[in-house]
Amino acid sequence: MSTALGNHILVEFMNCDPHIMNDVAAIERDMVDAAKKAEATVINSTFHHFSPYGVSGVVVIQESHLAIHTWPEYGYAAVDVFTCGDMNAWIAFDYLKESFQAKSYSAIEMKRGSVNLLTRNDFDISTMRQKANEWVNPGFYTRNVWFTDKDENQALSLRFTGDVFYDHQSSFQRVRILESYKYGKMLALDDMVMTTEKDEFHYHEMISHPAMFMHPNPKNVLVIGGGDGGTIREVLRHPGVEKVTMVEIDGAVIEACKEHLPNIAASFDDPKLTLLVDDGIAFAQNAAPGTYDVILVDGSDPVGPAEGLFSVSFYTNCYNALKENGILVAQGESPKFNEKAFRELNHTLQDIFGADKAPVSLFFVPTYPTGMWSFQYGLKGNIEGPIHQKEAEIETFVSTHGLRYYNAALHNGSFALPNFVKELIKK
Ligand code: SPD
């Protein structure tokens, strides 16, 4: 006969994978699975992701509990496994050690509720149950899971349902489709929000239509990146377009979006599209000079596979690949979140296209950090700046296609810059 009511192990998992330590959905799954492996009966679990990072959670089991607090910045998890009966807490320990990829660990084991120190009460169990029935659960959230897109000083967090529709580590990045409460399903690359069902139109209409209307007759368009398909969907609305070539480096992004974001990935079957799963940087390097009317660079942020999309050589190659009169538009980062990348990109474009040929348009994306985002232009040859004479044409196009962001006033207005932004890009 056991001399204690329970067994409690207090565990230090150290040098764990920091990404796992910040992944609330994975931690919840692993903790629940650890309980099940140890043959516990799981009653409930509640997990919370802290902003900008860290996870806490508890799995309540019929045999007591498993609890965790993580510090991703130290690759550290403090875990405790409290069991009673025949449950073996060390099975859960072994499972979590593997799941968290802990390179070092320690544990202490304590017997809880030594029967030699306790006196058993006799009580009227029916009275206890009546009291319990008087208490009503106020409906606390048991799942409070947040996705955070951040740098070391700022973040944008979206609460998501915890459901993960797609999660794949490709050769380039971690590709995920998650579901947020406010913005619907979203594509995340590594830990950055790329697009969401409810605000994708802000970005995709604004990367495409100003340039397509600024150019007198855009027929041949190149899209670099843009694997979710939103940019080609917008470009292909223009009836004069004869050919669109899209070069996306990561086939997993296309696959994930076709399956889970079909309204964004809506135009992959268009006969005018040539889709290449290839390196856009190498493609631009090898492109025949004077080929494209419009080049749209729908890349990710300047980390990982998209880093080269912010280089002088890449934009020089794009300049050469444009026809004599052509327009380049690049995802330009945020003047409030990535000031350095924003400024450097503009200076690169000014150097290549000319100081008065590198306008910037600003627009709002609520799901990107700070919400304030930009597209940066390079105007080659005799392409005029943003001011247009096409108000009626644009408004007809807007209503024909039910556009929800772009319109004739914004076509000009988005190029009006606040003074601090003008200052930021002044050379
Ligand atoms: N921080 C987000 C930058 C987004 C870049 N691309 C978004 C892809 C949408 N097609």
mmCIF file of N, CA, C and O and ligand atoms in Angstrom, residues 149 187 192-195 203-204 226-231 264 298-301 331 333 337-338 368-369 373, ligand 1:
data_model
loop_
_atom_site.group_PDB
_atom_site.id
_atom_site.type_symbol
_atom_site.label_atom_id
_atom_site.label_comp_id
_atom_site.label_asym_id
_atom_site.label_seq_id
_atom_site.Cartn_x
_atom_site.Cartn_y
_atom_site.Cartn_z
ATOM 1 N N ASP A 149 3.063 38.602 -34.323
ATOM 2 C CA ASP A 149 4.045 38.992 -35.343
ATOM 3 C C ASP A 149 4.824 40.150 -34.716
ATOM 4 O O ASP A 149 4.247 41.176 -34.362
ATOM 5 N N LEU A 187 -2.642 33.150 -43.553
ATOM 6 C CA LEU A 187 -1.381 32.516 -43.938
ATOM 7 C C LEU A 187 -0.272 33.151 -43.116
ATOM 8 O O LEU A 187 -0.137 34.381 -43.086
ATOM 9 N N MET A 192 5.349 35.340 -39.165
ATOM 10 C CA MET A 192 4.842 36.611 -39.699
ATOM 11 C C MET A 192 3.515 36.399 -40.419
ATOM 12 O O MET A 192 3.363 35.447 -41.182
ATOM 13 N N VAL A 193 2.584 37.319 -40.165
ATOM 14 C CA VAL A 193 1.295 37.254 -40.860
ATOM 15 C C VAL A 193 1.517 37.725 -42.295
ATOM 16 O O VAL A 193 2.082 38.797 -42.523
ATOM 17 N N MET A 194 1.078 36.934 -43.247
ATOM 18 C CA MET A 194 1.194 37.330 -44.651
ATOM 19 C C MET A 194 -0.120 37.869 -45.181
ATOM 20 O O MET A 194 -0.171 38.889 -45.830
ATOM 21 N N THR A 195 -1.182 37.127 -44.918
ATOM 22 C CA THR A 195 -2.479 37.610 -45.405
ATOM 23 C C THR A 195 -3.589 36.925 -44.623
ATOM 24 O O THR A 195 -3.387 35.838 -44.073
ATOM 25 N N TYR A 203 -4.288 44.844 -49.324
ATOM 26 C CA TYR A 203 -2.954 44.655 -49.890
ATOM 27 C C TYR A 203 -3.012 44.340 -51.379
ATOM 28 O O TYR A 203 -2.327 44.967 -52.195
ATOM 29 N N HIS A 204 -3.857 43.379 -51.743
ATOM 30 C CA HIS A 204 -3.814 42.891 -53.126
ATOM 31 C C HIS A 204 -4.380 43.906 -54.122
ATOM 32 O O HIS A 204 -3.916 43.983 -55.258
ATOM 33 N N GLY A 226 4.199 36.275 -54.108
ATOM 34 C CA GLY A 226 2.734 36.286 -54.277
ATOM 35 C C GLY A 226 2.102 34.916 -54.278
ATOM 36 O O GLY A 226 1.056 34.700 -54.916
ATOM 37 N N GLY A 227 2.698 33.957 -53.552
ATOM 38 C CA GLY A 227 2.259 32.563 -53.593
ATOM 39 C C GLY A 227 0.831 32.330 -53.149
ATOM 40 O O GLY A 227 0.230 31.307 -53.492
ATOM 41 N N ASP A 228 0.250 33.254 -52.390
ATOM 42 C CA ASP A 228 -1.149 33.066 -51.983
ATOM 43 C C ASP A 228 -2.108 33.285 -53.149
ATOM 44 O O ASP A 228 -3.266 32.886 -53.093
ATOM 45 N N GLY A 229 -1.656 33.962 -54.212
ATOM 46 C CA GLY A 229 -2.490 34.115 -55.410
ATOM 47 C C GLY A 229 -3.301 35.397 -55.454
ATOM 48 O O GLY A 229 -3.954 35.687 -56.463
ATOM 49 N N GLY A 230 -3.291 36.198 -54.386
ATOM 50 C CA GLY A 230 -4.125 37.411 -54.358
ATOM 51 C C GLY A 230 -3.703 38.451 -55.387
ATOM 52 O O GLY A 230 -4.556 39.120 -55.991
ATOM 53 N N THR A 231 -2.415 38.573 -55.618
ATOM 54 C CA THR A 231 -1.947 39.602 -56.554
ATOM 55 C C THR A 231 -2.302 39.237 -57.995
ATOM 56 O O THR A 231 -2.823 40.073 -58.739
ATOM 57 N N ILE A 264 -8.682 33.639 -52.171
ATOM 58 C CA ILE A 264 -7.477 34.411 -52.506
ATOM 59 C C ILE A 264 -6.759 33.707 -53.664
ATOM 60 O O ILE A 264 -6.391 34.329 -54.652
ATOM 61 N N ASP A 298 5.847 40.830 -54.795
ATOM 62 C CA ASP A 298 4.963 40.554 -53.661
ATOM 63 C C ASP A 298 5.688 39.606 -52.719
ATOM 64 O O ASP A 298 5.323 38.437 -52.568
ATOM 65 N N GLY A 299 6.724 40.131 -52.113
ATOM 66 C CA GLY A 299 7.565 39.284 -51.273
ATOM 67 C C GLY A 299 7.218 39.404 -49.809
ATOM 68 O O GLY A 299 6.407 40.231 -49.393
ATOM 69 N N SER A 300 7.899 38.579 -49.046
ATOM 70 C CA SER A 300 7.746 38.586 -47.601
ATOM 71 C C SER A 300 8.688 39.650 -47.020
ATOM 72 O O SER A 300 9.250 40.463 -47.743
ATOM 73 N N ASP A 301 8.862 39.626 -45.719
ATOM 74 C CA ASP A 301 9.737 40.616 -45.073
ATOM 75 C C ASP A 301 11.207 40.243 -45.301
ATOM 76 O O ASP A 301 11.513 39.091 -45.617
ATOM 77 N N GLN A 331 6.694 45.355 -52.475
ATOM 78 C CA GLN A 331 6.246 45.365 -51.081
ATOM 79 C C GLN A 331 7.309 46.156 -50.325
ATOM 80 O O GLN A 331 8.468 45.774 -50.294
ATOM 81 N N GLU A 333 7.486 47.386 -46.993
ATOM 82 C CA GLU A 333 7.617 47.393 -45.533
ATOM 83 C C GLU A 333 6.907 48.621 -44.929
ATOM 84 O O GLU A 333 6.189 49.326 -45.617
ATOM 85 N N PHE A 337 7.448 50.391 -38.659
ATOM 86 C CA PHE A 337 7.866 49.116 -38.067
ATOM 87 C C PHE A 337 9.264 48.732 -38.538
ATOM 88 O O PHE A 337 10.103 48.317 -37.746
ATOM 89 N N ASN A 338 9.490 48.877 -39.853
ATOM 90 C CA ASN A 338 10.807 48.516 -40.413
ATOM 91 C C ASN A 338 11.405 49.733 -41.096
ATOM 92 O O ASN A 338 11.613 49.739 -42.307
ATOM 93 N N TYR A 368 -0.923 43.680 -40.037
ATOM 94 C CA TYR A 368 0.542 43.802 -40.046
ATOM 95 C C TYR A 368 0.948 44.715 -38.892
ATOM 96 O O TYR A 368 0.221 45.669 -38.579
ATOM 97 N N PRO A 369 2.113 44.470 -38.300
ATOM 98 C CA PRO A 369 2.526 45.307 -37.168
ATOM 99 C C PRO A 369 2.486 46.797 -37.525
ATOM 100 O O PRO A 369 3.000 47.196 -38.573
ATOM 101 N N TRP A 373 1.433 50.348 -43.907
ATOM 102 C CA TRP A 373 2.327 49.597 -44.805
ATOM 103 C C TRP A 373 2.530 50.357 -46.110
ATOM 104 O O TRP A 373 1.840 51.353 -46.362
HETATM 105 N N1 SPD B 1 4.858 41.768 -42.848
HETATM 106 C C1 SPD B 1 4.126 41.330 -43.958
HETATM 107 C C2 SPD B 1 4.688 41.620 -45.284
HETATM 108 C C3 SPD B 1 3.814 41.018 -46.300
HETATM 109 C C4 SPD B 1 4.344 40.664 -47.540
HETATM 110 N N2 SPD B 1 3.598 39.905 -48.475
HETATM 111 C C5 SPD B 1 2.294 39.542 -48.217
HETATM 112 C C6 SPD B 1 1.797 38.572 -49.209
HETATM 113 C C7 SPD B 1 0.441 38.847 -49.662
HETATM 114 N N3 SPD B 1 0.209 38.356 -50.961
#
